[in-house]
mmCIF file of C-alpha atoms and ligand atoms in Angstrom:
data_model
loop_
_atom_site.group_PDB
_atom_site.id
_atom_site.type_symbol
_atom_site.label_atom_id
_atom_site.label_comp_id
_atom_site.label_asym_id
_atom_site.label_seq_id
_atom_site.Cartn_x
_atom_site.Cartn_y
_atom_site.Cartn_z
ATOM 1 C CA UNK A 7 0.000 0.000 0.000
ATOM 2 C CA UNK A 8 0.952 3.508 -0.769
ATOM 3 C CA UNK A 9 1.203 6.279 1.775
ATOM 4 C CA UNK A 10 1.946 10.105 0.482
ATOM 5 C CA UNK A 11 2.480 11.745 4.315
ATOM 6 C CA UNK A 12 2.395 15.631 5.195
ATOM 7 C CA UNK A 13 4.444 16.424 7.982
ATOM 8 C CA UNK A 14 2.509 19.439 9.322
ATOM 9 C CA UNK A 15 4.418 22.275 11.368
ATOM 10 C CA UNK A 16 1.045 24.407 10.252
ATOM 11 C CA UNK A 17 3.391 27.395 9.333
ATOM 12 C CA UNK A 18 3.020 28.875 5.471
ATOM 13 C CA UNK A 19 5.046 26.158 3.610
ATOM 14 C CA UNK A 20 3.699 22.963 4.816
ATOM 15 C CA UNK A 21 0.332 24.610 5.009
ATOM 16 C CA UNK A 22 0.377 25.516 1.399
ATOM 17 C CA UNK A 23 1.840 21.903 0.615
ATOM 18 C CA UNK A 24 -1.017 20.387 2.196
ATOM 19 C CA UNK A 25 -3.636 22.487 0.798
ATOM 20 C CA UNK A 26 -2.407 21.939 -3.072
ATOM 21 C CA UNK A 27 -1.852 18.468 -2.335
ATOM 22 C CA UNK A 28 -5.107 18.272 -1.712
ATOM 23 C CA UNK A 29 -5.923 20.256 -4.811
ATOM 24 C CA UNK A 30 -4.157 17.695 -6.858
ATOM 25 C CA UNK A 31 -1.343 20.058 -7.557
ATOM 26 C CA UNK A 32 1.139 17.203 -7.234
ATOM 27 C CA UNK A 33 1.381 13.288 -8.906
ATOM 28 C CA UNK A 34 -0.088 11.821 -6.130
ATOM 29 C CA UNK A 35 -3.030 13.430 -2.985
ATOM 30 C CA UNK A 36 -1.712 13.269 0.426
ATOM 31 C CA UNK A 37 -3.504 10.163 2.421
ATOM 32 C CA UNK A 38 -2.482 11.849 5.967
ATOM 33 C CA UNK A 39 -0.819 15.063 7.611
ATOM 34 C CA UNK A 40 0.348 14.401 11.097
ATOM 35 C CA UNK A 41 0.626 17.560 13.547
ATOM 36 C CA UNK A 42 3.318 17.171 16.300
ATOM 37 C CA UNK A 43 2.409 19.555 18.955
ATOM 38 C CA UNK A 44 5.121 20.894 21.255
ATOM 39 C CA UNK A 45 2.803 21.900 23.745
ATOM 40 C CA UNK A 46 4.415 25.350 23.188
ATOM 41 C CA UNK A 47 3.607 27.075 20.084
ATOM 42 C CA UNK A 48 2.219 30.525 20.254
ATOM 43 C CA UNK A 49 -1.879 30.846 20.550
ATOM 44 C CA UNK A 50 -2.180 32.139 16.736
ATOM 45 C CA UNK A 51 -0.342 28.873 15.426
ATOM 46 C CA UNK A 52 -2.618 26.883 17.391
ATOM 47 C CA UNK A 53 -5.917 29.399 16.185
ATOM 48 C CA UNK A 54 -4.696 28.543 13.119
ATOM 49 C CA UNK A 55 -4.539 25.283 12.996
ATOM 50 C CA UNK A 56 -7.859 24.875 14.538
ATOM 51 C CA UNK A 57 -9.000 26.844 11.561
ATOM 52 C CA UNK A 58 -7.230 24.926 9.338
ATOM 53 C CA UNK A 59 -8.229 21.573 10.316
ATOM 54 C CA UNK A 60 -12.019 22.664 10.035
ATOM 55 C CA UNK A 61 -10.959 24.351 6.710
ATOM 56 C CA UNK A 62 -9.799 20.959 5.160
ATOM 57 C CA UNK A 63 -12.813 18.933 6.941
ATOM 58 C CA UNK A 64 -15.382 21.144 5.086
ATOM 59 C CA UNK A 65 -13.433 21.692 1.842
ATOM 60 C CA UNK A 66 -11.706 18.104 1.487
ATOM 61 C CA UNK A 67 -13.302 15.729 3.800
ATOM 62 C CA UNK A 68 -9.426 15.533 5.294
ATOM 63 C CA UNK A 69 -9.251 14.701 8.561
ATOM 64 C CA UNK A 70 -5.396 16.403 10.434
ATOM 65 C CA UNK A 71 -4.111 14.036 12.580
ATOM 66 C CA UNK A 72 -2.301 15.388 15.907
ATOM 67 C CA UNK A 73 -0.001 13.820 18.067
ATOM 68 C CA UNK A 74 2.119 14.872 20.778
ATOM 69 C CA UNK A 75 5.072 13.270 23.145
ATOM 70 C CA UNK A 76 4.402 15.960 25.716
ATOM 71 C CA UNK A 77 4.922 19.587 26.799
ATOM 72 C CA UNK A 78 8.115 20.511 25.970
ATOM 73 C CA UNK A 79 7.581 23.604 28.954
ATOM 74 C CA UNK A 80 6.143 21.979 31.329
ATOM 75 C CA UNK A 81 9.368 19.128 30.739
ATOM 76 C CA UNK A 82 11.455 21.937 31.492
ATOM 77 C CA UNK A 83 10.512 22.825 34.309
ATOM 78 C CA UNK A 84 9.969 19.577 35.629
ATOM 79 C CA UNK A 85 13.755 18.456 34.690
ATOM 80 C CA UNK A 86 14.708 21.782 36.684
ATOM 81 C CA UNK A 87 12.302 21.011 39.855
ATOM 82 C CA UNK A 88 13.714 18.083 39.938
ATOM 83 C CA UNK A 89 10.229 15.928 39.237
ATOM 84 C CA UNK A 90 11.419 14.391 35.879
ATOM 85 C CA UNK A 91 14.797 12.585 35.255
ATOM 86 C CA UNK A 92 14.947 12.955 31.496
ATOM 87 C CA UNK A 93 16.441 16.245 29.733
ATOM 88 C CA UNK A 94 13.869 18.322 27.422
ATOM 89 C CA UNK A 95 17.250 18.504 24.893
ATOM 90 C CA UNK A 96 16.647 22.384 23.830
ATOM 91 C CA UNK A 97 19.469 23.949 22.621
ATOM 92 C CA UNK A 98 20.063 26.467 25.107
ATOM 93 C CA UNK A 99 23.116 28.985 24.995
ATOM 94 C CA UNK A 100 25.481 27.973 27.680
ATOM 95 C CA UNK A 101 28.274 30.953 29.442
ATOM 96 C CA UNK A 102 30.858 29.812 31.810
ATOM 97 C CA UNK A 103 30.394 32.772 34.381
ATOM 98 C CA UNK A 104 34.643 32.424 34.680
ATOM 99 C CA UNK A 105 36.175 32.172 31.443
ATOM 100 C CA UNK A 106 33.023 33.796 29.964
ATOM 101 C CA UNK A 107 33.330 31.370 27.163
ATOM 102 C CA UNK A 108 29.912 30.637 25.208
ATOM 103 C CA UNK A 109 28.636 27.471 23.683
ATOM 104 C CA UNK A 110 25.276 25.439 23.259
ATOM 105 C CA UNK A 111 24.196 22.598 24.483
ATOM 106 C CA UNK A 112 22.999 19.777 21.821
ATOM 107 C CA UNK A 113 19.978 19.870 20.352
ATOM 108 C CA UNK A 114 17.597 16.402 21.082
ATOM 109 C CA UNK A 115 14.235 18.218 21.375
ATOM 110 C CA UNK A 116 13.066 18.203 17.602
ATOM 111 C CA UNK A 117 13.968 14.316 17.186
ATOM 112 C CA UNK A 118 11.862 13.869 20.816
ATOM 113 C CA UNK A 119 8.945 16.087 20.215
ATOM 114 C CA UNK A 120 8.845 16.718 16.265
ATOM 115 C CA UNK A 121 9.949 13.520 14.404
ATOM 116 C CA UNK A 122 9.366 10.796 16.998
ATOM 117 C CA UNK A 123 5.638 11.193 17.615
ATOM 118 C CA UNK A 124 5.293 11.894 13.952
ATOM 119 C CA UNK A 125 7.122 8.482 13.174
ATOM 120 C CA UNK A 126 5.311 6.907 15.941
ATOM 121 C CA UNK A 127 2.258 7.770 14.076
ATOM 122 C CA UNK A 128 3.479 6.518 10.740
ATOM 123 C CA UNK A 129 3.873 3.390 12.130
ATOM 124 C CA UNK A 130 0.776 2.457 13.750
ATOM 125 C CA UNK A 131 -1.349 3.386 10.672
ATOM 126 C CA UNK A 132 0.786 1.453 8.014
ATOM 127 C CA UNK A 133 2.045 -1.979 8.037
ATOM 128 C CA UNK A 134 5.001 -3.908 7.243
ATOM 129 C CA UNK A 135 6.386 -3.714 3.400
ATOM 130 C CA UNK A 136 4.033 -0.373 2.578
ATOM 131 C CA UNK A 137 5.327 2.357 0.321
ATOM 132 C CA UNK A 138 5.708 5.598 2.994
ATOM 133 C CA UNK A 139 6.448 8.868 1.022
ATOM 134 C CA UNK A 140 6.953 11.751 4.024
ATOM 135 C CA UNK A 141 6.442 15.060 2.447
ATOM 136 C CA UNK A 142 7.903 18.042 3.732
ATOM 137 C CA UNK A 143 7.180 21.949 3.020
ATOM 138 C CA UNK A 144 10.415 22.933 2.564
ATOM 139 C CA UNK A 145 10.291 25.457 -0.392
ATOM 140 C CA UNK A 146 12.784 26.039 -3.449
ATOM 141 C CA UNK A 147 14.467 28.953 -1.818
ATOM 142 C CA UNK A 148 14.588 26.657 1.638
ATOM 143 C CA UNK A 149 16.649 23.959 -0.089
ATOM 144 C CA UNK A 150 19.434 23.501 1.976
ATOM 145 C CA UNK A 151 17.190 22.301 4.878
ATOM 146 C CA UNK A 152 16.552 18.786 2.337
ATOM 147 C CA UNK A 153 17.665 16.039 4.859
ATOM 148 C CA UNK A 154 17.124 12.604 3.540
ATOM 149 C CA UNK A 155 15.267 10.277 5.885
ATOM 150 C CA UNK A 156 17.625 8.681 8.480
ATOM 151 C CA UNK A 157 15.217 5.554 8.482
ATOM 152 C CA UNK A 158 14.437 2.499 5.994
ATOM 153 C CA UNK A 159 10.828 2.048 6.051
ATOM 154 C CA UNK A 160 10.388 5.921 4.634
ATOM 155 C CA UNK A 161 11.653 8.557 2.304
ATOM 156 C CA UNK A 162 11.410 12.008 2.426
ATOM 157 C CA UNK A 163 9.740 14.129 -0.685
ATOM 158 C CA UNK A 164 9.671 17.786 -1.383
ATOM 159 C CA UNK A 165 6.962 18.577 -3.122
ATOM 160 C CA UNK A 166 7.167 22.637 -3.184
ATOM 161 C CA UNK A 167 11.010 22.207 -4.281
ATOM 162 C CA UNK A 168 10.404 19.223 -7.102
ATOM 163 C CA UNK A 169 8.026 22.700 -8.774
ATOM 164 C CA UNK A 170 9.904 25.496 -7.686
ATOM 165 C CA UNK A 171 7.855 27.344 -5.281
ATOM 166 C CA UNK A 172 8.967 29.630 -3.539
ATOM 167 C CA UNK A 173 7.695 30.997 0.378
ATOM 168 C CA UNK A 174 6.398 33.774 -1.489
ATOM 169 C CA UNK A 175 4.333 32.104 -3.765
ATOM 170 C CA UNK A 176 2.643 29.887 -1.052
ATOM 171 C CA UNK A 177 1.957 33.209 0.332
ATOM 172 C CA UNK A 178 0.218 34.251 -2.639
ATOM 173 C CA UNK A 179 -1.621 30.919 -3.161
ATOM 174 C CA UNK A 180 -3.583 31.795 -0.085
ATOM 175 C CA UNK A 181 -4.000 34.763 -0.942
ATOM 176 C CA UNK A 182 -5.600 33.737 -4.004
ATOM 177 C CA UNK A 183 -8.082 31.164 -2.093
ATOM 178 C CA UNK A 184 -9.194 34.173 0.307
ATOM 179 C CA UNK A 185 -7.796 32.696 3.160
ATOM 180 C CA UNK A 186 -5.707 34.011 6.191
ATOM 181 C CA UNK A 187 -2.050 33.611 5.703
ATOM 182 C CA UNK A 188 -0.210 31.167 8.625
ATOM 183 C CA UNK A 189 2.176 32.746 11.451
ATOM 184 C CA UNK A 190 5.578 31.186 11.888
ATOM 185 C CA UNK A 191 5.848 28.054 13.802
ATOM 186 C CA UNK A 192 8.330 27.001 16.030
ATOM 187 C CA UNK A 193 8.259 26.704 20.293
ATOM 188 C CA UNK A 194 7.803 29.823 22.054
ATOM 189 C CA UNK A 195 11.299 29.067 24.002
ATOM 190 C CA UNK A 196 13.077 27.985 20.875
ATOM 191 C CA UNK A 197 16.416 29.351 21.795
ATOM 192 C CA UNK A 198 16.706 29.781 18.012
ATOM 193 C CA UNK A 199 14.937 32.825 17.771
ATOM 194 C CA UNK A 200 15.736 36.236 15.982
ATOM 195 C CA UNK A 201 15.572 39.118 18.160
ATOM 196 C CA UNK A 202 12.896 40.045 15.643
ATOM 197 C CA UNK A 203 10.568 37.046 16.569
ATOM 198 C CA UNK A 204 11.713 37.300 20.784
ATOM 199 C CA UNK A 205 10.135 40.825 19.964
ATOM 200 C CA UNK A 206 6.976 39.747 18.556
ATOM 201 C CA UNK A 207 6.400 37.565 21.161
ATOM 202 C CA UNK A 208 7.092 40.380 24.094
ATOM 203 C CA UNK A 209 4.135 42.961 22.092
ATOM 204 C CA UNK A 210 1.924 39.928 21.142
ATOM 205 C CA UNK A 211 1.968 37.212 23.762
ATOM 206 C CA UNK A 212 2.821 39.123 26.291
ATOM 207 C CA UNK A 213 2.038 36.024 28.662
ATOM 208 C CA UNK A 214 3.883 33.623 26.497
ATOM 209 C CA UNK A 215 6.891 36.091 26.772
ATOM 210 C CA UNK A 216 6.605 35.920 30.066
ATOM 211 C CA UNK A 217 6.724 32.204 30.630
ATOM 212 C CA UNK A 218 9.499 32.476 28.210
ATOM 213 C CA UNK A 219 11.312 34.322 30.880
ATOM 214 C CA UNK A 220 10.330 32.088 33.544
ATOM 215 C CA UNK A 221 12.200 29.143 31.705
ATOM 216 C CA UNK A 222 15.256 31.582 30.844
ATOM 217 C CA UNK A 223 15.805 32.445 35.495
ATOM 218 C CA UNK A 224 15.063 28.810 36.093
ATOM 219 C CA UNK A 225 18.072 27.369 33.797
ATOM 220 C CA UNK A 226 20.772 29.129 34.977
ATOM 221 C CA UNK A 227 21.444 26.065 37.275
ATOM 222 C CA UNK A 228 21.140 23.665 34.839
ATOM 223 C CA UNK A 229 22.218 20.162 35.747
ATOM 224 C CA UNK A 230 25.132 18.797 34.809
ATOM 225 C CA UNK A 231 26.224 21.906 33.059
ATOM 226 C CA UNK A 232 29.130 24.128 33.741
ATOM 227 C CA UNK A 233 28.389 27.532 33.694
ATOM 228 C CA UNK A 234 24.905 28.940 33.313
ATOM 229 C CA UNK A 235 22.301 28.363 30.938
ATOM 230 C CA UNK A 236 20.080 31.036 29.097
ATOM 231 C CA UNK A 237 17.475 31.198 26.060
ATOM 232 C CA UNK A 238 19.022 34.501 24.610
ATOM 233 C CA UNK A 239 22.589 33.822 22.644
ATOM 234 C CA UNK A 240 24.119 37.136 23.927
ATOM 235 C CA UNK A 241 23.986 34.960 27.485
ATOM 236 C CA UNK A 242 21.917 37.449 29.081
ATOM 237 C CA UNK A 243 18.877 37.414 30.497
ATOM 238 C CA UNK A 244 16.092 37.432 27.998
ATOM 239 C CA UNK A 245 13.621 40.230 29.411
ATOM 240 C CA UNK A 246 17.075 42.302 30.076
ATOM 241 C CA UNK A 247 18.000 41.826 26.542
ATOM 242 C CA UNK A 248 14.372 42.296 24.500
ATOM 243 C CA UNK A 249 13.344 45.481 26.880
ATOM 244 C CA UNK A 250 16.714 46.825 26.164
ATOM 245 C CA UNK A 251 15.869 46.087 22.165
ATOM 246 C CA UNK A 252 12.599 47.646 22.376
ATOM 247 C CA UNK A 253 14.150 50.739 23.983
ATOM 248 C CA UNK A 254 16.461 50.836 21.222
ATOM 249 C CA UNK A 255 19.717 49.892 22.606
ATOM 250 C CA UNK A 256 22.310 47.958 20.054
ATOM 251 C CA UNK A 257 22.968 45.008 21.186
ATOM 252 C CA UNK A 258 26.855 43.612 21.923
ATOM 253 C CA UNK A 259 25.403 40.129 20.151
ATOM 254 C CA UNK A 260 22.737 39.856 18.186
ATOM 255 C CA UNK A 261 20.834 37.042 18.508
ATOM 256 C CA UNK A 262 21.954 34.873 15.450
ATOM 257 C CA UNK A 263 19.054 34.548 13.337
ATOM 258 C CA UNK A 264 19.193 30.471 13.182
ATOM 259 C CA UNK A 265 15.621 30.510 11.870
ATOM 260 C CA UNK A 266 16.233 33.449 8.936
ATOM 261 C CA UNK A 267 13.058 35.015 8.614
ATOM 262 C CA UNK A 268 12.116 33.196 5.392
ATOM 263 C CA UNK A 269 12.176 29.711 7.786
ATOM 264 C CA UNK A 270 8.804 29.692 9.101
ATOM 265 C CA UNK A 271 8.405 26.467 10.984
ATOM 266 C CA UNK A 272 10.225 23.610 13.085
ATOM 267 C CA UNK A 273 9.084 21.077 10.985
ATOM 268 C CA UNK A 274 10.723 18.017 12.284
ATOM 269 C CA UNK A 275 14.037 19.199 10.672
ATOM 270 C CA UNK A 276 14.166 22.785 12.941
ATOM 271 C CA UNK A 277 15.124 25.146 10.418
ATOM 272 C CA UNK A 278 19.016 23.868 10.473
HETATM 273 S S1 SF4 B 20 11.287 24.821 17.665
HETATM 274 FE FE1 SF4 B 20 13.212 24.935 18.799
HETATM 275 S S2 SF4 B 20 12.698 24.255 20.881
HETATM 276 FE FE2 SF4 B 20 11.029 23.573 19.535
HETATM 277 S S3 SF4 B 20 11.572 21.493 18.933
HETATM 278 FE FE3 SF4 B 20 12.384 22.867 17.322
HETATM 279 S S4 SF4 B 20 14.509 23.339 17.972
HETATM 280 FE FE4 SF4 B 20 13.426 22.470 19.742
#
């Protein structure tokens, strides 16, 4: 049997994959689109994707499947309280408060709360010797974020690269259909964030910015870690550093724009 699989992150690319799958714009029509929740996206990505998964019920009879292995802030704080033994694995920016020397710690979080649950998924609805195509909205001028799959029993396609389109013309393809445009996707403590997006949170979330910043005191003694831990690359803390951004001031280090602006969504691959 023959699975075509979206990988949903609901942010503009994969959106607009799934949508003109389902329009036929492709070979083959999706059969699924799997949703890995984090637990700790902002409200309008998960507005949207209540709207969207009515949108494709109605249109397309589609039905969005969403999974989840957990809250990756509520792991957090748990691994820091003490009350739960295994690490959340964000990538947070590490300073030893000696040498002042600046690293990060290694990324695990996207395999545990992006790709496994999605994989999990896979397997439970397709059997032993199926065909399982995983598509991914990456678009033409994302390329360099094509991995191919690390497993045996699936591939990874790209639909939006194999015809060339580009962020901006998924952008216009809703606008075309008349219907609201996604916001970028990725975890509200994603220590990947541009300064830009830390700022949208702070004038738009406000709450979200502030749990942000509840994460950012709690890590600085994280364990097993030399030197303290923080969400902000510039190794300071994070309401310190956006307030100061917002009032203008330049900022000794910028907060290196992992996730350029064009990279809407941790889509199981996390932008890098
Ligand atoms: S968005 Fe950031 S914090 Fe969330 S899973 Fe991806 S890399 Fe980890």
């Amino acid at each position: 049997m023959e699975h075509h699989i979206i990988s949903l992150g609901a942010g503009i690319q994969s959106t607009d994959l799934l949508l003109r799958g389902l329009d036929g714009a492709f070979d083959k029509i999706p059969t699924q689109a799997i949703f890995s929740d984090t637990g700790n996206e902002p409200k309008g990505v998960y507005r949207y994707l209540d709207w969207l998964i009515n949108y494709v019920d109605k249109e397309y009879n589609f039905t969005i499947d969403v999974v989840s292995s957990g809250t990756i802030y509520k792991d957090a704080l748990s691994y820091m309280n003490g009350e739960r033994k295994r690490y959340e694995g964000v990538p947070y920016y590490t300073r030893n408060p000696i040498t002042g020397k600046k690293g990060i710690l290694r990324r695990q979080c996207t395999a545990d709360y992006k790709i496994r649950p999605v994989r999990k998924r896979i397997r439970e609805v397709t059997s032993k010797g199926d065909s399982i195509s995983l598509w991914l909205g990456i678009s033409y001028d994302e390329m360099q974020r094509m991995k191919a799959s690390n497993v045996r029993y699936l591939t990874h396609r790209f639909p939006l690269i194999e015809k060339r389109i580009r962020r901006i013309d998924c952008i216009n393809n809703f606008k075309a259909k008349n219907i609201p445009v996604p916001i970028r996707s990725s975890c509200i403590i994603c220590p990947y964030h541009s300064d830009k997006y830390w700022i949208w949170i702070y004038q738009n979330e406000p709450d979200n910015f502030d749990a942000a910043v509840t994460l950012d005191e709690k890590i600085r003694n994280y364990p097993k870690i030399q030197g303290e831990c923080y969400l902000h690359r510039s190794c300071r803390p994070l309401k310190e550093v956006i307030i100061d951004l917002i009032k203008g001031k330049e900022l000794a280090s910028k907060q290196l724009n992992i996730f350029p602006e064009l990279i809407e969504e941790c889509d199981g691959l996390c932008g890098i």
